Amino acid sequence: MTGSAARRSSDDALLNLDFRVMEVGGYARLGAYMGSLPRGAIFRRFGALGMQNLLYLQAELVDLESRFRKCSRENGQSEDPEKAFFDTDWWALAQHNDGNEEQWILALRIREKLKEYGDAMIQQSLLCQLKRPVARDLEALKGWMRRPTQGRVRLVGLDSNIWENSDPRDIVTVDHSETTGPFSSWVANVLFHKSKWILIVSKQKPNPAESEYCANTVHYSEKGILKVATLVAMCFSSILPIAAISALYCVDSMPIRIVMVATFTVCFTICLGLLTDAKSVDIFAATTAFAAVQVVFIGTTGIST
């Protein structure tokens, strides 16, 4: 047995996996995977079709509005005394000709179309708020579908290549997990793909009820890994101010101190942007406070000319 084969055998035993070729699966197996791993619930948003549908509904409403206004004006100028009250008495409008009055029929159609238009508008608004999937989650889904020992999902319809050929801007995930900063995402990505021992420690066994569809599939939690990234960011945020004060203490020249303050402040801002997911206003406030601490230190220590 070669070294790589031996390592794989030991890893499989540790993960309690039995890598046998699976039977070809379809929507049931894919649905089980997405249901057990929300990060893998990735779909097309069909943004262009949704917006085109809104345009069609808008055009229909414009046409109905034009016809309704025209009919309302004609009824208002009619010599029929009953029609003269249509604009001020909805009962007269609704009951005229046993409810077959054109203006009332148009009003009912507009009511129905407005509801459809409003629902479609809200739906598109919610869809646009969905986030794009993390690249590694999309790759994990595609890899799981291809592997003969895991998903082996083979869809035969036109939707078989959605995850391969769709516009990345039209792909969304229904997972609502909190967005992590660039550094946390980088740490999670490196540890997930490079450090197998961390994967083994953080693995989560699949739901036994789903084992029929998700055989040989182990899910991993990013929480522990992201906690490590958060701890590293917190340690760095504590060390940087101390390093700045220590460096300023060792320099007596005021021009050099000013340059060092500017340099440390820029580095602090960059680190906040990379190591955290803080908003711009939070980064601005923290940077101002950091710069103020350095300025106060310079003002309270002696200098040489």
XYZ file of N, CA, C and O in Angstrom, residues 56-198:
572
model
N -44.060 43.985 -17.433
C -45.329 43.611 -18.047
C -46.508 44.035 -17.165
O -47.510 44.582 -17.653
N -46.413 43.761 -15.864
C -47.480 44.153 -14.948
C -47.656 45.671 -14.924
O -48.782 46.179 -14.875
N -46.541 46.380 -14.958
C -46.610 47.837 -14.975
C -47.310 48.340 -16.235
O -48.149 49.260 -16.186
N -46.987 47.724 -17.382
C -47.621 48.120 -18.639
C -49.125 47.837 -18.617
O -49.930 48.650 -19.099
N -49.503 46.689 -18.046
C -50.931 46.364 -17.938
C -51.659 47.381 -17.065
O -52.781 47.801 -17.383
N -51.033 47.773 -15.965
C -51.659 48.750 -15.079
C -51.785 50.116 -15.743
O -52.785 50.818 -15.555
N -50.790 50.489 -16.523
C -50.862 51.767 -17.236
C -52.042 51.762 -18.205
O -52.792 52.741 -18.312
N -52.222 50.628 -18.916
C -53.335 50.523 -19.852
C -54.681 50.557 -19.116
O -55.613 51.266 -19.535
N -54.776 49.802 -18.019
C -56.027 49.788 -17.247
C -56.320 51.168 -16.658
O -57.479 51.606 -16.636
N -55.294 51.849 -16.194
C -55.490 53.189 -15.625
C -56.014 54.160 -16.685
O -56.930 54.951 -16.434
N -55.420 54.079 -17.890
C -55.844 54.974 -18.968
C -57.315 54.743 -19.326
O -58.097 55.691 -19.479
N -57.702 53.470 -19.441
C -59.096 53.151 -19.785
C -60.047 53.545 -18.663
O -61.155 54.029 -18.915
N -59.611 53.354 -17.412
C -60.465 53.698 -16.273
C -60.695 55.211 -16.194
O -61.828 55.667 -15.960
N -59.629 56.011 -16.388
C -59.772 57.468 -16.332
C -60.676 57.978 -17.451
O -61.509 58.873 -17.250
N -60.508 57.390 -18.627
C -61.342 57.791 -19.763
C -62.809 57.479 -19.488
O -63.705 58.316 -19.721
N -63.079 56.272 -18.998
C -64.453 55.870 -18.696
C -65.043 56.742 -17.589
O -66.222 57.118 -17.634
N -64.222 57.096 -16.605
C -64.691 57.940 -15.503
C -65.078 59.327 -15.994
O -66.106 59.889 -15.582
N -64.290 59.878 -16.907
C -64.616 61.197 -17.451
C -65.905 61.148 -18.264
O -66.747 62.044 -18.169
N -66.045 60.103 -19.070
C -67.254 59.980 -19.890
C -68.502 59.849 -19.019
O -69.543 60.453 -19.311
N -68.406 59.073 -17.945
C -69.554 58.922 -17.047
C -69.856 60.229 -16.315
O -71.019 60.557 -16.053
N -68.803 60.971 -15.979
C -69.020 62.235 -15.295
C -69.698 63.274 -16.167
O -70.392 64.169 -15.658
N -69.509 63.167 -17.498
C -70.121 64.115 -18.427
C -71.403 63.564 -19.053
O -71.987 64.199 -19.922
N -71.821 62.382 -18.612
C -73.007 61.738 -19.182
C -74.287 62.460 -18.739
O -74.346 63.060 -17.654
N -75.312 62.376 -19.590
C -76.611 62.959 -19.256
C -77.428 62.033 -18.361
O -78.474 62.432 -17.853
N -76.950 60.815 -18.177
C -77.629 59.865 -17.280
C -77.433 60.341 -15.838
O -76.282 60.437 -15.367
N -78.523 60.649 -15.112
C -78.371 61.174 -13.742
C -77.705 60.174 -12.790
O -77.031 60.589 -11.842
N -77.884 58.879 -13.031
C -77.260 57.902 -12.144
C -75.739 57.902 -12.286
O -75.008 57.806 -11.296
N -75.262 58.038 -13.542
C -73.823 58.019 -13.770
C -73.126 59.253 -13.204
O -71.918 59.225 -12.949
N -73.861 60.315 -13.009
C -73.265 61.529 -12.469
C -72.791 61.335 -11.030
O -71.936 62.088 -10.544
N -73.358 60.321 -10.341
C -72.979 60.070 -8.946
C -71.859 59.024 -8.811
O -71.447 58.715 -7.692
N -71.371 58.483 -9.928
C -70.355 57.449 -9.847
C -69.091 57.932 -9.133
O -68.420 57.165 -8.439
N -68.754 59.199 -9.325
C -67.512 59.708 -8.762
C -67.614 59.990 -7.266
O -66.601 60.149 -6.587
N -68.842 60.040 -6.733
C -69.029 60.366 -5.315
C -69.744 59.271 -4.537
O -69.777 59.327 -3.313
N -70.295 58.282 -5.234
C -71.031 57.224 -4.559
C -70.640 55.873 -5.164
O -71.084 55.505 -6.252
N -69.768 55.133 -4.447
C -69.296 53.866 -4.999
C -70.431 52.845 -5.099
O -70.398 51.959 -5.949
N -71.443 52.957 -4.219
C -72.578 52.026 -4.259
C -73.338 52.155 -5.568
O -73.717 51.152 -6.184
N -73.545 53.390 -5.998
C -74.235 53.612 -7.275
C -73.439 53.025 -8.426
O -74.001 52.435 -9.357
N -72.115 53.161 -8.368
C -71.246 52.597 -9.408
C -71.294 51.074 -9.384
O -71.418 50.431 -10.437
N -71.210 50.477 -8.194
C -71.135 49.024 -8.095
C -72.443 48.337 -8.455
O -72.439 47.214 -8.971
N -73.578 49.008 -8.206
C -74.874 48.380 -8.426
C -75.496 48.718 -9.770
O -76.513 48.135 -10.137
N -74.909 49.636 -10.497
C -75.484 50.036 -11.780
C -75.407 48.877 -12.766
O -74.374 48.238 -12.924
N -76.493 48.595 -13.426
C -76.575 47.495 -14.394
C -76.174 46.164 -13.758
O -75.494 45.331 -14.385
N -76.572 45.966 -12.504
C -76.284 44.725 -11.786
C -74.780 44.433 -11.714
O -74.345 43.273 -11.802
N -73.991 45.482 -11.579
C -72.543 45.312 -11.440
C -71.821 45.142 -12.747
O -70.632 44.796 -12.747
N -72.470 45.374 -13.862
C -71.847 45.200 -15.172
C -71.376 46.513 -15.776
O -71.071 46.562 -16.972
N -71.353 47.565 -14.996
C -70.870 48.846 -15.490
C -69.372 48.740 -15.808
O -68.575 48.211 -15.032
N -68.980 49.248 -16.983
C -67.593 49.112 -17.436
C -66.615 49.733 -16.449
O -65.539 49.177 -16.175
N -66.956 50.891 -15.905
C -66.044 51.551 -14.977
C -65.804 50.701 -13.734
O -64.678 50.625 -13.228
N -66.844 50.061 -13.243
C -66.707 49.210 -12.055
C -65.906 47.944 -12.363
O -65.075 47.494 -11.561
N -66.141 47.372 -13.552
C -65.372 46.193 -13.964
C -63.891 46.525 -14.068
O -63.022 45.761 -13.613
N -63.595 47.703 -14.625
C -62.189 48.129 -14.708
C -61.589 48.344 -13.323
O -60.422 48.019 -13.072
N -62.377 48.886 -12.413
C -61.895 49.110 -11.052
C -61.536 47.793 -10.374
O -60.523 47.699 -9.666
N -62.363 46.775 -10.587
C -62.086 45.477 -9.990
C -60.844 44.836 -10.603
O -60.039 44.207 -9.896
N -60.684 44.995 -11.914
C -59.494 44.452 -12.568
C -58.229 45.161 -12.092
O -57.185 44.525 -11.890
N -58.329 46.466 -11.898
C -57.184 47.228 -11.390
C -56.829 46.777 -9.975
O -55.652 46.644 -9.627
N -57.854 46.533 -9.165
C -57.607 46.071 -7.793
C -56.846 44.755 -7.791
O -55.884 44.575 -7.032
N -57.274 43.841 -8.635
C -56.614 42.540 -8.710
C -55.189 42.666 -9.246
O -54.257 42.043 -8.733
N -55.025 43.499 -10.281
C -53.699 43.661 -10.887
C -52.747 44.392 -9.959
O -51.541 44.087 -9.916
N -53.262 45.350 -9.179
C -52.410 46.063 -8.219
C -51.868 45.111 -7.156
O -50.705 45.230 -6.740
N -52.694 44.184 -6.698
C -52.237 43.212 -5.716
C -51.144 42.322 -6.304
O -50.116 42.065 -5.662
N -51.356 41.880 -7.533
C -50.352 41.049 -8.191
C -49.059 41.824 -8.395
O -47.952 41.302 -8.178
N -49.193 43.091 -8.778
C -48.018 43.937 -9.015
C -47.262 44.186 -7.705
O -46.026 44.108 -7.656
N -48.008 44.489 -6.635
C -47.376 44.733 -5.346
C -46.666 43.502 -4.812
O -45.546 43.581 -4.290
N -47.298 42.333 -4.935
C -46.672 41.092 -4.475
C -45.395 40.798 -5.257
O -44.376 40.387 -4.678
N -45.447 41.017 -6.560
C -44.264 40.774 -7.385
C -43.151 41.759 -7.047
O -41.964 41.391 -7.016
N -43.517 43.018 -6.760
C -42.528 44.018 -6.395
C -41.834 43.652 -5.090
O -40.602 43.724 -4.975
N -42.616 43.250 -4.086
C -42.045 42.857 -2.792
C -41.175 41.612 -2.955
O -40.092 41.507 -2.373
N -41.642 40.679 -3.755
C -40.888 39.446 -3.979
C -39.525 39.749 -4.597
O -38.497 39.216 -4.161
N -39.511 40.610 -5.607
C -38.245 40.955 -6.245
C -37.331 41.716 -5.293
O -36.106 41.546 -5.305
N -37.939 42.568 -4.458
C -37.140 43.307 -3.475
C -36.449 42.346 -2.512
O -35.266 42.514 -2.187
N -37.178 41.327 -2.052
C -36.597 40.346 -1.135
C -35.530 39.499 -1.829
O -34.493 39.183 -1.238
N -35.774 39.141 -3.085
C -34.800 38.344 -3.819
C -33.498 39.116 -4.027
O -32.404 38.550 -3.963
N -33.623 40.422 -4.263
C -32.423 41.242 -4.477
C -31.608 41.390 -3.200
O -30.421 41.738 -3.256
N -32.227 41.148 -2.041
C -31.508 41.246 -0.772
C -30.758 39.965 -0.426
O -29.930 39.960 0.479
N -31.042 38.875 -1.148
C -30.325 37.633 -0.901
C -28.863 37.781 -1.306
O -28.541 38.447 -2.295
N -27.988 37.140 -0.554
C -26.552 37.277 -0.787
C -26.064 36.244 -1.802
O -26.665 35.195 -1.989
N -24.968 36.589 -2.439
C -24.319 35.611 -3.306
C -23.632 34.562 -2.436
O -23.143 34.865 -1.344
N -23.558 33.327 -2.912
C -22.907 32.283 -2.113
C -21.399 32.490 -2.062
O -20.801 33.072 -2.976
N -20.792 32.021 -0.983
C -19.338 32.014 -0.887
C -18.798 31.051 -1.938
O -19.374 29.985 -2.185
N -17.698 31.419 -2.551
C -17.160 30.624 -3.661
C -16.912 29.182 -3.248
O -17.200 28.241 -4.004
N -16.384 28.979 -2.028
C -16.075 27.607 -1.612
C -17.337 26.776 -1.414
O -17.318 25.558 -1.602
N -18.465 27.433 -1.034
C -19.723 26.695 -0.876
C -20.269 26.255 -2.223
O -20.803 25.147 -2.362
N -20.145 27.126 -3.222
C -20.599 26.766 -4.566
C -19.746 25.641 -5.138
O -20.264 24.691 -5.744
N -18.431 25.734 -4.944
C -17.547 24.680 -5.432
C -17.804 23.359 -4.703
O -17.723 22.281 -5.295
N -18.108 23.460 -3.395
C -18.407 22.241 -2.629
C -19.668 21.567 -3.154
O -19.734 20.335 -3.262
N -20.677 22.370 -3.497
C -21.921 21.811 -4.037
C -21.667 21.117 -5.366
O -22.111 19.978 -5.587
N -20.942 21.776 -6.258
C -20.678 21.182 -7.567
C -19.819 19.926 -7.441
O -20.051 18.930 -8.138
N -18.834 19.968 -6.534
C -17.999 18.791 -6.341
C -18.780 17.629 -5.751
O -18.591 16.473 -6.153
N -19.664 17.934 -4.802
C -20.484 16.882 -4.192
C -21.394 16.235 -5.225
O -21.595 15.010 -5.207
N -21.958 17.020 -6.120
C -22.839 16.468 -7.150
C -22.074 15.578 -8.122
O -22.631 14.590 -8.630
N -20.809 15.887 -8.369
C -20.033 15.125 -9.352
C -19.466 13.826 -8.779
O -19.335 12.840 -9.500
N -19.111 13.826 -7.496
C -18.381 12.686 -6.931
C -19.243 11.415 -6.926
O -20.348 11.402 -6.394
N -18.736 10.321 -7.472
C -19.515 9.071 -7.513
C -19.716 8.447 -6.141
O -20.607 7.619 -5.965
N -18.871 8.810 -5.150
C -18.999 8.224 -3.815
C -19.832 9.092 -2.879
O -20.031 8.714 -1.719
N -20.302 10.224 -3.348
C -21.107 11.108 -2.497
C -22.458 11.382 -3.153
O -23.337 10.553 -3.144
N -22.604 12.560 -3.750
C -23.898 12.911 -4.319
C -24.250 12.129 -5.566
O -25.287 11.489 -5.663
N -23.326 12.181 -6.524
C -23.552 11.552 -7.823
C -24.934 11.923 -8.369
O -25.705 11.067 -8.783
N -25.202 13.221 -8.344
C -26.489 13.721 -8.821
C -26.384 13.962 -10.323
O -25.474 14.658 -10.788
N -27.305 13.422 -11.060
C -27.316 13.570 -12.517
C -28.700 14.059 -12.955
O -29.605 13.265 -13.176
N -28.857 15.367 -13.065
C -30.106 15.915 -13.591
C -30.016 15.909 -15.110
O -28.980 16.239 -15.690
N -31.103 15.560 -15.772
C -31.072 15.403 -17.227
C -31.818 16.520 -17.946
O -31.787 16.584 -19.180
N -32.489 17.413 -17.212
C -33.239 18.487 -17.849
C -32.364 19.689 -18.176
O -31.135 19.664 -18.030
N -33.017 20.755 -18.613
C -32.291 21.978 -18.940
C -31.670 22.634 -17.716
O -30.789 23.478 -17.846
N -32.129 22.238 -16.525
C -31.599 22.819 -15.290
C -30.347 22.106 -14.795
O -29.828 22.435 -13.733
N -29.836 21.149 -15.562
C -28.696 20.351 -15.090
C -27.418 21.166 -14.966
O -26.526 20.814 -14.196
N -27.294 22.267 -15.723
C -26.054 23.053 -15.724
C -26.224 24.419 -15.062
O -25.439 25.326 -15.314
N -27.245 24.570 -14.235
C -27.490 25.870 -13.608
C -26.287 26.324 -12.790
O -25.884 27.484 -12.843
N -25.690 25.416 -12.035
C -24.593 25.804 -11.144
C -23.273 25.939 -11.884
O -22.303 26.423 -11.323
N -23.235 25.498 -13.127
C -22.005 25.561 -13.910
C -21.974 26.760 -14.850
O -20.930 27.412 -14.982
N -23.102 27.052 -15.494
C -23.094 28.032 -16.588
C -23.851 29.319 -16.300
O -23.872 30.211 -17.153
N -24.482 29.448 -15.144
C -25.271 30.649 -14.865
C -24.365 31.839 -14.560
O -23.218 31.692 -14.125
N -24.908 33.021 -14.801
C -24.205 34.252 -14.456
C -24.016 34.294 -12.938
O -24.984 34.166 -12.188
N -22.780 34.458 -12.454
C -22.554 34.485 -10.995
C -23.392 35.538 -10.281
O -23.730 35.369 -9.111
N -23.744 36.630 -10.985
C -24.547 37.678 -10.361
C -26.003 37.252 -10.176
O -26.754 37.918 -9.458
N -26.380 36.142 -10.815
C -27.764 35.677 -10.728
C -27.895 34.475 -9.803
O -28.956 33.871 -9.722
N -26.810 34.128 -9.105
C -26.810 32.996 -8.189
C -26.883 33.522 -6.760
O -26.129 34.416 -6.372
N -27.802 32.974 -5.968
C -27.975 33.429 -4.586
C -28.084 32.214 -3.666
O -28.324 31.090 -4.117
N -27.914 32.469 -2.382
C -28.091 31.435 -1.374
C -29.162 31.874 -0.387
O -29.295 33.073 -0.107
N -29.923 30.928 0.126
C -30.966 31.246 1.093
C -30.423 31.246 2.516
O -31.159 31.505 3.467
N -29.125 30.954 2.663
C -28.511 30.947 3.988
C -28.383 32.378 4.500
O -27.921 33.271 3.790
N -28.804 32.611 5.761
C -28.765 33.938 6.356
C -27.686 34.050 7.425
O -27.810 34.860 8.347
N -26.630 33.269 7.313
C -25.540 33.364 8.279
C -24.894 34.739 8.199
O -24.883 35.380 7.138
N -24.342 35.169 9.324
C -23.711 36.482 9.366
C -22.501 36.512 8.443
O -21.743 35.553 8.341
N -22.347 37.649 7.777
C -21.211 37.830 6.884
C -19.939 38.041 7.695
O -19.922 38.837 8.628
N -18.881 37.313 7.353
C -17.608 37.453 8.045
C -16.698 38.397 7.289
O -16.889 38.662 6.104
N -15.696 38.921 7.985
C -14.748 39.815 7.357
C -13.820 39.066 6.418
O -13.770 37.830 6.409
N -13.034 39.802 5.625
C -12.122 39.152 4.669
C -11.127 38.223 5.342
O -10.852 37.142 4.848
N -10.587 38.632 6.495
C -9.598 37.814 7.181
C -10.223 36.518 7.692
O -9.648 35.437 7.547
N -11.405 36.617 8.301
C -12.087 35.428 8.806
C -12.411 34.468 7.671
O -12.267 33.247 7.806
N -12.855 35.010 6.547
C -13.159 34.153 5.396
C -11.903 33.465 4.880
O -11.931 32.292 4.508
N -10.793 34.207 4.869
C -9.535 33.627 4.405
C -9.078 32.515 5.326
O -8.662 31.434 4.883
N -9.154 32.736 6.640
C -8.762 31.709 7.604
C -9.630 30.469 7.448
O -9.133 29.343 7.423
N -10.949 30.667 7.331
C -11.851 29.532 7.176
C -11.542 28.753 5.908
O -11.545 27.513 5.897
N -11.254 29.469 4.830
C -10.968 28.819 3.560
C -9.684 28.009 3.633
O -9.615 26.859 3.179
N -8.630 28.602 4.251
C -7.346 27.908 4.345
C -7.460 26.688 5.247
O -6.998 25.590 4.906
N -8.114 26.849 6.401
C -8.217 25.731 7.333
C -9.094 24.614 6.775
O -8.846 23.434 7.023
N -10.130 24.988 6.014
C -11.022 23.969 5.469
C -10.318 23.126 4.409
O -10.573 21.944 4.268
N -9.420 23.761 3.667
C -8.828 23.059 2.537
C -7.404 22.579 2.797
O -6.910 21.716 2.086
N -6.741 23.128 3.809
C -5.338 22.800 4.035
C -5.097 22.004 5.314
O -4.164 21.236 5.385
N -5.907 22.210 6.336
C -5.642 21.580 7.629
C -6.683 20.507 7.908
O -7.721 20.786 8.480
N -6.392 19.291 7.501
C -7.365 18.202 7.618
C -7.664 17.870 9.076
O -8.771 17.483 9.421
N -6.678 18.052 9.977
C -6.925 17.702 11.377
C -7.959 18.614 11.997
O -8.724 18.191 12.862
N -8.011 19.873 11.553
C -9.023 20.783 12.076
C -10.399 20.375 11.563
O -11.405 20.459 12.265
